[in-house]
mmCIF file of C-alpha atoms in Angstrom:
data_model
loop_
_atom_site.group_PDB
_atom_site.id
_atom_site.type_symbol
_atom_site.label_atom_id
_atom_site.label_comp_id
_atom_site.label_asym_id
_atom_site.label_seq_id
_atom_site.Cartn_x
_atom_site.Cartn_y
_atom_site.Cartn_z
ATOM 1 C CA MET A 5 -102.252 -60.558 -6.925
ATOM 2 C CA LYS A 6 -104.602 -62.787 -8.950
ATOM 3 C CA ASN A 7 -105.485 -66.771 -8.219
ATOM 4 C CA PRO A 8 -102.892 -66.609 -5.788
ATOM 5 C CA ARG A 9 -104.337 -69.617 -3.992
ATOM 6 C CA ALA A 10 -104.488 -71.836 -7.592
ATOM 7 C CA VAL A 11 -100.947 -70.571 -8.579
ATOM 8 C CA SER A 12 -99.658 -71.558 -5.403
ATOM 9 C CA ALA A 13 -101.060 -74.922 -5.037
ATOM 10 C CA VAL A 14 -99.904 -75.767 -9.372
ATOM 11 C CA THR A 15 -96.576 -75.001 -8.676
ATOM 12 C CA ARG A 16 -95.931 -76.206 -4.768
ATOM 13 C CA ARG A 17 -97.322 -79.940 -6.946
ATOM 14 C CA ILE A 18 -94.979 -78.877 -9.767
ATOM 15 C CA ALA A 19 -92.064 -78.082 -7.197
ATOM 16 C CA ASP A 20 -92.696 -81.349 -5.723
ATOM 17 C CA GLN A 21 -92.674 -83.524 -9.038
ATOM 18 C CA VAL A 22 -89.125 -81.580 -10.283
ATOM 19 C CA TYR A 23 -87.549 -82.292 -6.927
ATOM 20 C CA SER A 24 -88.073 -85.788 -7.317
ATOM 21 C CA HIS A 25 -86.233 -86.034 -10.488
ATOM 22 C CA ALA A 26 -84.018 -83.707 -9.853
ATOM 23 C CA LYS A 27 -82.564 -85.622 -6.630
ATOM 24 C CA GLU A 28 -82.126 -88.404 -8.659
ATOM 25 C CA GLY A 29 -79.692 -86.709 -11.006
ATOM 26 C CA ARG A 30 -81.846 -86.825 -13.940
ATOM 27 C CA LEU A 31 -81.984 -83.682 -16.102
ATOM 28 C CA VAL A 32 -85.791 -82.237 -15.669
ATOM 29 C CA LEU A 33 -87.730 -80.695 -19.165
ATOM 30 C CA THR A 34 -90.833 -78.801 -18.001
ATOM 31 C CA LEU A 35 -92.876 -77.590 -21.136
ATOM 32 C CA GLY A 36 -95.158 -74.561 -19.746
ATOM 33 C CA GLY A 37 -97.757 -73.029 -19.007
ATOM 34 C CA ASP A 38 -96.786 -69.475 -18.111
ATOM 35 C CA HIS A 39 -93.689 -68.608 -16.688
ATOM 36 C CA SER A 40 -95.291 -68.518 -13.148
ATOM 37 C CA ILE A 41 -94.636 -71.966 -13.213
ATOM 38 C CA ALA A 42 -90.807 -71.214 -12.674
ATOM 39 C CA ILE A 43 -92.034 -70.620 -9.102
ATOM 40 C CA GLY A 44 -92.496 -74.599 -9.255
ATOM 41 C CA THR A 45 -89.698 -75.948 -11.228
ATOM 42 C CA ILE A 46 -86.661 -73.843 -9.861
ATOM 43 C CA GLY A 47 -87.710 -74.143 -6.601
ATOM 44 C CA GLY A 48 -87.965 -77.781 -6.872
ATOM 45 C CA THR A 49 -84.499 -77.956 -8.555
ATOM 46 C CA ALA A 50 -82.827 -75.613 -6.291
ATOM 47 C CA LYS A 51 -84.069 -77.852 -3.235
ATOM 48 C CA ALA A 52 -82.095 -81.144 -4.892
ATOM 49 C CA ILE A 53 -79.317 -79.704 -6.263
ATOM 50 C CA ARG A 54 -78.721 -78.183 -2.673
ATOM 51 C CA GLU A 55 -79.407 -81.684 -0.900
ATOM 52 C CA ARG A 56 -77.756 -83.827 -3.678
ATOM 53 C CA LEU A 57 -74.610 -81.544 -4.365
ATOM 54 C CA GLY A 58 -74.305 -79.162 -1.520
ATOM 55 C CA ARG A 59 -74.305 -76.466 -3.869
ATOM 56 C CA GLU A 60 -76.630 -73.372 -5.308
ATOM 57 C CA ILE A 61 -78.000 -73.385 -8.858
ATOM 58 C CA ALA A 62 -77.468 -70.473 -11.367
ATOM 59 C CA VAL A 63 -80.663 -69.382 -13.546
ATOM 60 C CA ILE A 64 -80.684 -68.374 -16.990
ATOM 61 C CA TRP A 65 -83.464 -66.433 -17.502
ATOM 62 C CA VAL A 66 -84.705 -65.705 -21.446
ATOM 63 C CA ASP A 67 -87.056 -63.656 -21.725
ATOM 64 C CA ALA A 68 -88.929 -60.467 -22.948
ATOM 65 C CA HIS A 69 -89.886 -59.596 -20.107
ATOM 66 C CA ALA A 70 -88.026 -59.615 -16.581
ATOM 67 C CA ASP A 71 -90.799 -61.009 -14.285
ATOM 68 C CA ILE A 72 -89.577 -59.805 -11.167
ATOM 69 C CA ASN A 73 -92.331 -57.297 -10.089
ATOM 70 C CA THR A 74 -93.066 -57.665 -6.248
ATOM 71 C CA PRO A 75 -96.927 -57.639 -5.935
ATOM 72 C CA GLU A 76 -96.539 -54.000 -4.588
ATOM 73 C CA THR A 77 -94.900 -53.227 -7.689
ATOM 74 C CA SER A 78 -97.143 -55.082 -10.389
ATOM 75 C CA GLY A 79 -99.310 -52.974 -11.833
ATOM 76 C CA SER A 80 -101.599 -56.064 -13.390
ATOM 77 C CA GLY A 81 -101.535 -58.338 -10.217
ATOM 78 C CA ASN A 82 -100.316 -61.174 -12.681
ATOM 79 C CA ILE A 83 -98.335 -63.827 -11.005
ATOM 80 C CA HIS A 84 -96.453 -64.925 -14.348
ATOM 81 C CA GLY A 85 -94.942 -61.546 -13.978
ATOM 82 C CA MET A 86 -93.618 -61.833 -10.195
ATOM 83 C CA PRO A 87 -91.743 -65.674 -10.398
ATOM 84 C CA VAL A 88 -88.052 -64.033 -9.996
ATOM 85 C CA ALA A 89 -89.467 -62.164 -7.051
ATOM 86 C CA PHE A 90 -90.832 -65.081 -4.799
ATOM 87 C CA LEU A 91 -87.908 -67.239 -5.943
ATOM 88 C CA THR A 92 -84.746 -64.717 -4.824
ATOM 89 C CA GLY A 93 -87.037 -63.674 -2.135
ATOM 90 C CA LEU A 94 -87.497 -60.214 -2.809
ATOM 91 C CA ALA A 95 -91.454 -60.951 -2.621
ATOM 92 C CA THR A 96 -92.294 -63.139 0.629
ATOM 93 C CA GLU A 97 -95.626 -64.657 1.982
ATOM 94 C CA GLU A 98 -96.229 -66.409 5.270
ATOM 95 C CA ASN A 99 -99.722 -67.698 4.180
ATOM 96 C CA GLU A 100 -98.336 -71.551 2.846
ATOM 97 C CA ASP A 101 -101.340 -71.352 0.700
ATOM 98 C CA PHE A 102 -100.163 -68.032 -1.007
ATOM 99 C CA PHE A 103 -96.366 -69.212 -1.744
ATOM 100 C CA GLY A 104 -95.649 -69.507 2.011
ATOM 101 C CA TRP A 105 -94.288 -73.106 1.303
ATOM 102 C CA LEU A 106 -91.254 -71.594 -0.142
ATOM 103 C CA LYS A 107 -88.103 -71.857 1.954
ATOM 104 C CA THR A 108 -85.037 -71.449 2.105
ATOM 105 C CA ASP A 109 -83.727 -74.366 -0.038
ATOM 106 C CA ASN A 110 -86.239 -73.388 -2.812
ATOM 107 C CA LEU A 111 -84.659 -69.894 -3.353
ATOM 108 C CA ILE A 112 -81.781 -68.430 -5.205
ATOM 109 C CA SER A 113 -79.548 -65.823 -5.228
ATOM 110 C CA VAL A 114 -79.552 -62.887 -7.150
ATOM 111 C CA LYS A 115 -75.827 -63.373 -7.883
ATOM 112 C CA LYS A 116 -76.688 -66.305 -9.902
ATOM 113 C CA LEU A 117 -79.262 -65.130 -12.037
ATOM 114 C CA VAL A 118 -78.729 -64.047 -15.359
ATOM 115 C CA TYR A 119 -81.364 -62.557 -17.782
ATOM 116 C CA ILE A 120 -80.553 -62.654 -21.499
ATOM 117 C CA GLY A 121 -82.722 -60.746 -24.108
ATOM 118 C CA LEU A 122 -84.944 -58.059 -22.188
ATOM 119 C CA ARG A 123 -87.058 -55.497 -23.875
ATOM 120 C CA ASP A 124 -90.033 -54.808 -21.701
ATOM 121 C CA VAL A 125 -89.364 -53.696 -18.514
ATOM 122 C CA ASP A 126 -91.781 -52.233 -16.063
ATOM 123 C CA PRO A 127 -90.286 -49.181 -14.004
ATOM 124 C CA GLY A 128 -90.450 -51.130 -10.618
ATOM 125 C CA GLU A 129 -88.328 -54.297 -12.387
ATOM 126 C CA LYS A 130 -85.935 -51.823 -13.746
ATOM 127 C CA ARG A 131 -85.236 -50.328 -9.798
ATOM 128 C CA ILE A 132 -85.372 -53.560 -8.487
ATOM 129 C CA LEU A 133 -82.627 -54.884 -11.199
ATOM 130 C CA ARG A 134 -80.438 -51.600 -10.628
ATOM 131 C CA GLU A 135 -80.762 -51.977 -6.807
ATOM 132 C CA ASN A 136 -80.051 -55.553 -6.436
ATOM 133 C CA GLY A 137 -76.992 -55.401 -8.821
ATOM 134 C CA ILE A 138 -78.774 -58.579 -11.043
ATOM 135 C CA LYS A 139 -76.679 -59.544 -13.976
ATOM 136 C CA ALA A 140 -79.040 -58.654 -17.024
ATOM 137 C CA PHE A 141 -78.313 -58.705 -20.993
ATOM 138 C CA SER A 142 -80.841 -56.470 -22.723
ATOM 139 C CA MET A 143 -81.670 -56.498 -26.805
ATOM 140 C CA PHE A 144 -79.392 -53.645 -26.871
ATOM 141 C CA ASP A 145 -76.459 -55.844 -25.796
ATOM 142 C CA ILE A 146 -76.802 -58.743 -28.017
ATOM 143 C CA ASP A 147 -77.050 -56.007 -30.587
ATOM 144 C CA ARG A 148 -74.294 -54.116 -29.345
ATOM 145 C CA HIS A 149 -71.843 -57.194 -28.749
ATOM 146 C CA GLY A 150 -73.141 -60.207 -30.261
ATOM 147 C CA ILE A 151 -74.994 -63.417 -29.054
ATOM 148 C CA GLY A 152 -71.914 -64.735 -28.699
ATOM 149 C CA ARG A 153 -70.186 -62.622 -26.715
ATOM 150 C CA VAL A 154 -72.917 -61.841 -24.209
ATOM 151 C CA MET A 155 -72.779 -65.575 -23.367
ATOM 152 C CA GLU A 156 -69.515 -65.786 -22.842
ATOM 153 C CA MET A 157 -70.159 -62.836 -20.265
ATOM 154 C CA ALA A 158 -73.564 -64.807 -19.109
ATOM 155 C CA LEU A 159 -71.843 -67.860 -18.261
ATOM 156 C CA ALA A 160 -68.137 -66.212 -16.784
ATOM 157 C CA HIS A 161 -70.804 -64.257 -14.350
ATOM 158 C CA ILE A 162 -72.285 -67.485 -13.518
ATOM 159 C CA GLY A 163 -69.012 -69.556 -12.726
ATOM 160 C CA SER A 164 -67.551 -72.249 -14.267
ATOM 161 C CA ASP A 165 -69.005 -75.600 -13.131
ATOM 162 C CA THR A 166 -72.179 -74.231 -11.774
ATOM 163 C CA PRO A 167 -75.735 -76.252 -12.023
ATOM 164 C CA ILE A 168 -77.704 -74.582 -14.286
ATOM 165 C CA HIS A 169 -81.385 -74.250 -14.708
ATOM 166 C CA LEU A 170 -82.260 -72.655 -18.182
ATOM 167 C CA SER A 171 -85.920 -71.489 -18.302
ATOM 168 C CA PHE A 172 -86.790 -70.181 -21.810
ATOM 169 C CA ASP A 173 -89.921 -68.036 -22.525
ATOM 170 C CA VAL A 174 -90.414 -68.677 -26.121
ATOM 171 C CA ASP A 175 -91.192 -64.609 -26.315
ATOM 172 C CA ALA A 176 -88.022 -63.810 -25.986
ATOM 173 C CA LEU A 177 -88.085 -64.705 -29.778
ATOM 174 C CA ASP A 178 -89.138 -62.013 -31.671
ATOM 175 C CA PRO A 179 -93.078 -62.880 -32.678
ATOM 176 C CA MET A 180 -91.666 -63.429 -36.462
ATOM 177 C CA TRP A 181 -90.317 -66.503 -34.980
ATOM 178 C CA ALA A 182 -92.763 -67.125 -32.130
ATOM 179 C CA PRO A 183 -96.123 -65.450 -32.753
ATOM 180 C CA SER A 184 -98.057 -67.939 -30.743
ATOM 181 C CA THR A 185 -97.594 -66.655 -26.990
ATOM 182 C CA GLY A 186 -99.232 -64.494 -24.330
ATOM 183 C CA THR A 187 -97.155 -61.269 -24.505
ATOM 184 C CA PRO A 188 -94.824 -61.121 -27.719
ATOM 185 C CA VAL A 189 -92.609 -57.831 -28.210
ATOM 186 C CA ARG A 190 -91.073 -57.295 -31.560
ATOM 187 C CA GLY A 191 -87.724 -56.640 -31.727
ATOM 188 C CA GLY A 192 -86.050 -60.079 -30.242
ATOM 189 C CA LEU A 193 -83.815 -62.596 -30.830
ATOM 190 C CA THR A 194 -83.963 -64.720 -33.860
ATOM 191 C CA LEU A 195 -84.495 -68.405 -33.879
ATOM 192 C CA ARG A 196 -80.696 -68.955 -34.321
ATOM 193 C CA GLU A 197 -79.970 -66.712 -31.577
ATOM 194 C CA GLY A 198 -82.191 -68.606 -29.203
ATOM 195 C CA ASP A 199 -80.875 -72.164 -30.304
ATOM 196 C CA TYR A 200 -77.318 -70.650 -29.802
ATOM 197 C CA ILE A 201 -77.887 -69.839 -26.123
ATOM 198 C CA CYS A 202 -79.051 -73.264 -25.809
ATOM 199 C CA GLU A 203 -76.551 -74.765 -27.293
ATOM 200 C CA CYS A 204 -73.858 -72.828 -25.330
ATOM 201 C CA VAL A 205 -75.872 -73.678 -21.850
ATOM 202 C CA HIS A 206 -75.510 -77.541 -23.307
ATOM 203 C CA GLU A 207 -71.954 -77.330 -23.784
ATOM 204 C CA THR A 208 -71.294 -76.055 -20.378
ATOM 205 C CA GLY A 209 -72.014 -79.833 -18.988
ATOM 206 C CA SER A 210 -73.669 -78.205 -16.287
ATOM 207 C CA LEU A 211 -77.285 -77.809 -16.985
ATOM 208 C CA VAL A 212 -79.588 -80.110 -14.811
ATOM 209 C CA ALA A 213 -83.194 -78.028 -15.996
ATOM 210 C CA VAL A 214 -84.791 -76.818 -18.400
ATOM 211 C CA ASP A 215 -88.271 -74.802 -18.842
ATOM 212 C CA LEU A 216 -89.921 -73.989 -22.172
ATOM 213 C CA VAL A 217 -93.195 -71.752 -21.705
ATOM 214 C CA GLU A 218 -95.548 -69.705 -23.102
ATOM 215 C CA VAL A 219 -96.069 -71.942 -26.119
ATOM 216 C CA ASN A 220 -99.814 -71.576 -26.913
ATOM 217 C CA PRO A 221 -101.049 -72.431 -30.357
ATOM 218 C CA SER A 222 -104.429 -71.532 -29.004
ATOM 219 C CA LEU A 223 -103.417 -67.817 -29.446
ATOM 220 C CA ALA A 224 -103.484 -68.031 -33.213
ATOM 221 C CA PRO A 225 -106.123 -67.532 -35.747
ATOM 222 C CA ALA A 226 -107.887 -70.153 -37.500
ATOM 223 C CA ASN A 227 -105.672 -71.773 -40.309
ATOM 224 C CA ASP A 228 -102.842 -69.472 -39.309
ATOM 225 C CA ILE A 229 -99.400 -71.011 -40.043
ATOM 226 C CA GLY A 230 -98.450 -68.867 -36.876
ATOM 227 C CA ALA A 231 -99.156 -71.508 -34.108
ATOM 228 C CA HIS A 232 -97.123 -74.405 -36.360
ATOM 229 C CA GLU A 233 -94.166 -72.032 -36.051
ATOM 230 C CA THR A 234 -94.342 -71.266 -32.673
ATOM 231 C CA VAL A 235 -94.416 -75.103 -31.947
ATOM 232 C CA ARG A 236 -91.762 -75.479 -34.525
ATOM 233 C CA ALA A 237 -89.342 -72.972 -32.419
ATOM 234 C CA GLY A 238 -89.965 -74.188 -29.144
ATOM 235 C CA CYS A 239 -89.334 -77.740 -30.144
ATOM 236 C CA SER A 240 -85.944 -76.660 -31.757
ATOM 237 C CA LEU A 241 -84.898 -74.704 -28.513
ATOM 238 C CA VAL A 242 -85.704 -77.855 -27.025
ATOM 239 C CA ARG A 243 -83.554 -80.235 -28.818
ATOM 240 C CA CYS A 244 -80.720 -77.510 -28.964
ATOM 241 C CA SER A 245 -80.397 -77.790 -24.889
ATOM 242 C CA LEU A 246 -80.467 -81.394 -24.950
ATOM 243 C CA GLY A 247 -77.666 -81.582 -26.947
ATOM 244 C CA GLU A 248 -78.840 -81.521 -30.933
ATOM 245 C CA SER A 249 -75.693 -79.943 -32.735
ATOM 246 C CA LEU A 250 -75.521 -78.809 -36.247
ATOM 247 C CA LEU A 251 -73.159 -80.971 -37.396
#
């Protein structure tokens, strides 16, 4: 793994911060950063909701990538490709400085995990998804069923009245809507589809935390409008998740 000590330390601090707010019943919004921060955000939310409500959280992970490689299956060693593996216990480390601080109360169940928007998934990740029966909706599913039906199926899988953590990587959107991101992949969600996902999750009344990650204006060329458009898209996603409606 690349820089595990630093990433572990940062995500542990994030987990403590998110936990401190979520245990008080506040909806926690976190702006990233790459998607490795979800080790902290989801770990903190999971612990707080277990203590406050005695319940497990569900996670809706909106992303072009599955981010569920283990250190053994990863070809790059990038931890931002591994957060879901650590959060589900599929990847473990005993060393406190290398994510050993993640305990049972920080983890989530693969049965309460739903992916939306996948289109760039490593072979090892495909195997992990299949072997663990993880619910995943790729862009093929969205093209076939439409985003409305996909959201109905996703929320039905989670179950009603389940606390939801929405973790949204802006690269789930097609690069025409959000070009200033680290790993853009063509053929993604429209901004309207992304907004709809956020609107649907808000309407459940069960949203307890939101991550928006991978908005990186520094990746746009000088005087390029891509950075501005990506920030606008990110702001739209956040507003919709917090309850802004069209009417």
